Amino acid sequence: MTVEEIKDYATAFKKSMWSPVIDLLNLRGRLAIEKNQEVIDSQMPSKTATAVAHPNIAFIKYWGNINHELRIPTNGSISMNLASLETRTTVTFEESLDKDVLLLNNEPATDAAVTRVSQLLNRVREVAGIDVHASVESNNNFPTGAGIASSASAFAALALAASRAAGLNSDSDELSRLARTGSGSASRSVPGGFVEWYAGEDHETSYANSIAAPEHWDLVDCVAIVSDVHKRTGSTQGHQSADSSLLQSARVADAPRRLELCRQALLEKDFHNFAEVVELDNNLMHAVMMTSKPPLIYWQPATLAVMDAVQEWRSNGLEACYTIDAGPNVHVICTADDSQKVQEKLLKIEGVKKVLTAKPGGPAHLVG
Amino acid sequence: MTVEEIKDYATAFKKSMWSPVIDLLNLRGRLAIEKNQEVIDSQMPSKTATAVAHPNIAFIKYWGNINHELRIPTNGSISMNLASLETRTTVTFEESLDKDVLLLNNEPATDAAVTRVSQLLNRVREVAGIDVHASVESNNNFPTGAGIASSASAFAALALAASRAAGLNSDSDELSRLARTGSGSASRSVPGGFVEWYAGEDHETSYANSIAAPEHWDLVDCVAIVSDVHKRTGSTQGHQSADSSLLQSARVADAPRRLELCRQALLEKDFHNFAEVVELDNNLMHAVMMTSKPPLIYWQPATLAVMDAVQEWRSNGLEACYTIDAGPNVHVICTADDSQKVQEKLLKIEGVKKVLTAKPGGPAHLVG
């Protein structure tokens, strides 16, 4: 035997001697993994869930928080869900992930977006008592930058899908609270139809309820798209600047009166009173925005052209009024009877690129 | 003699018999008229006077009154007279007139305009102790509807011309008070240069003074004319609606702070601070306007385009800021160094029809 042959023999002997032990260790490892999986399965009867939620347009606006982290607003608000527009979100808790993963409209999301989603998932994991990362896939059926804020529908759908995927049976109020922590207006996309978000004073008391079903009043939101440029100052930052306007406290102090007027007008389907309070509330919010430090002026030339036209149409008998979120596009709210006329007229205004329409929409719901 | 001849003779006899008496009566009448004229002449050493006054642009705005009749404002304001623009007004008290007569830019004025002028003339007549009507001729060297309110220069020139024509030697403070009763902002067109109108609380305490001479700071007002359509709601009516906005009291309560900031920035020629407070104050006034009942939105699409552009230019180092009165045109206030650039840039903005420019102007003064 050469020295080489002796070495090879020794190596083979060692291998054969240890292999049963190695096999045994491997088996125990596999068992451990399988046992662990059973524990997780028992915690999470369905690890995946898909939910749909609609964006909403506020008639009485949300602008400013008394608690920015929990998004407890300075004043209550009233909105309508937008039926034809939706965000569809699937949440899957997966052992194999070492972090949360987010696909937005089939593209990997930015770190900032992932962080915001993870914060909501953390709340769900904490309540569900689980410690597993999730993959989240979220798609809007309306183009990003089409003038429709997607954060409301996105966080409402996320709250519902994540809660169900984690095995929680949260009710609408609880889902509304949860959605609120991701995006304030998302609290209003959880219940259906015409919705009021009670400002409250803490996490428990700040949530939204339906005040009328979608079928209650056949209003139409005709969204005049005047720009698809992304807004320069996002809402989260904007809400934080609201208190820098010396007009904010007067706007907030009067909010209960406007909420009452709007609620009544909605319940009575009184378009005249509805239009007056919706436009006043809108102008109050934009007054606060443009007097904040730094000033936020979201309107563009065509925004004003639409506002002016809508006022004139209404004075001539058309049932239409305007409201504008933190961007340049104008939501023209009208009765179904007048919606065709409104669309045609809007498209004739210089600077209006297109018009999306939506009827009152239902609540966030599970699908698939 | 025929019957006809007898009649003619009788008529001739009557005439010749009465003619000395008639002559005597005529003479007494003439003497009476001449004597009366002497009395008037002694009351009115110069029955006619011509004055020139400039319009002004407010940096801290006047919007709302605590006394509408006397135009005692809710808050003090600061402005700059506009040198190249002027109203020239001649007032002549004439025995022969049975009412006040007003020619505006060589056209007979409306009854409403005559009434407003007569109200100021009545104050003058009362103080001067005279009871004679006046003819008033007033001409602007800038086109009506060019976006420059002419009421300030018009009532400042009228106050001065009428007072002097009535033989009064009112000082600047008194003329400022008088001008204020015709048009609030006219009180600021009486003194020269950079002017502060002390709100006061009654006729005696509400008047304007110069805070710096025209030469103090070589600012230029570049007025971007975007529309020559007459405003839908005049200022007088607008001031009366200010209190219908729930934001007005917050705007007014903070006015002393803004006045101080503006005064300091002017005295120190600190353009950065000046621009910030001027735009804030402007936005506060328009916030009140657009939340009044009914809402007053004076901006047009091109107004917003100019506001947006000016903010961008300033962020890139140009010394320019915007301010807008109760109309759609934008006053872009800039330093003389940057005024050429500002004019060129303004003319490139869609919707800007032309640009007028004015440097700081002097006080209302007598001419001719």
mmCIF file of C-alpha atoms in Angstrom, chain A residues 217 265 270-281 314 319-322 333:
data_model
loop_
_atom_site.group_PDB
_atom_site.id
_atom_site.type_symbol
_atom_site.label_atom_id
_atom_site.label_comp_id
_atom_site.label_asym_id
_atom_site.label_seq_id
_atom_site.Cartn_x
_atom_site.Cartn_y
_atom_site.Cartn_z
ATOM 1 C CA TRP A 217 -78.348 58.050 -3.589
ATOM 2 C CA ALA A 265 -78.035 66.647 3.048
ATOM 3 C CA ASP A 270 -80.792 67.508 -0.845
ATOM 4 C CA PHE A 271 -78.353 68.372 -3.617
ATOM 5 C CA HIS A 272 -78.448 72.132 -3.082
ATOM 6 C CA ASN A 273 -77.395 71.941 0.569
ATOM 7 C CA PHE A 274 -74.988 69.122 -0.213
ATOM 8 C CA ALA A 275 -73.216 71.166 -2.904
ATOM 9 C CA GLU A 276 -72.913 74.229 -0.684
ATOM 10 C CA VAL A 277 -71.296 72.435 2.227
ATOM 11 C CA VAL A 278 -69.062 70.255 0.030
ATOM 12 C CA GLU A 279 -67.607 73.256 -1.808
ATOM 13 C CA LEU A 280 -67.259 75.290 1.373
ATOM 14 C CA ASP A 281 -65.465 72.455 3.128
ATOM 15 C CA ARG A 314 -74.976 74.798 -11.036
ATOM 16 C CA GLU A 319 -76.793 69.348 -10.112
ATOM 17 C CA ALA A 320 -73.005 69.331 -9.851
ATOM 18 C CA CYS A 321 -70.420 70.519 -7.366
ATOM 19 C CA TYR A 322 -66.641 70.273 -7.096
ATOM 20 C CA ILE A 333 -69.986 65.190 -7.904
#
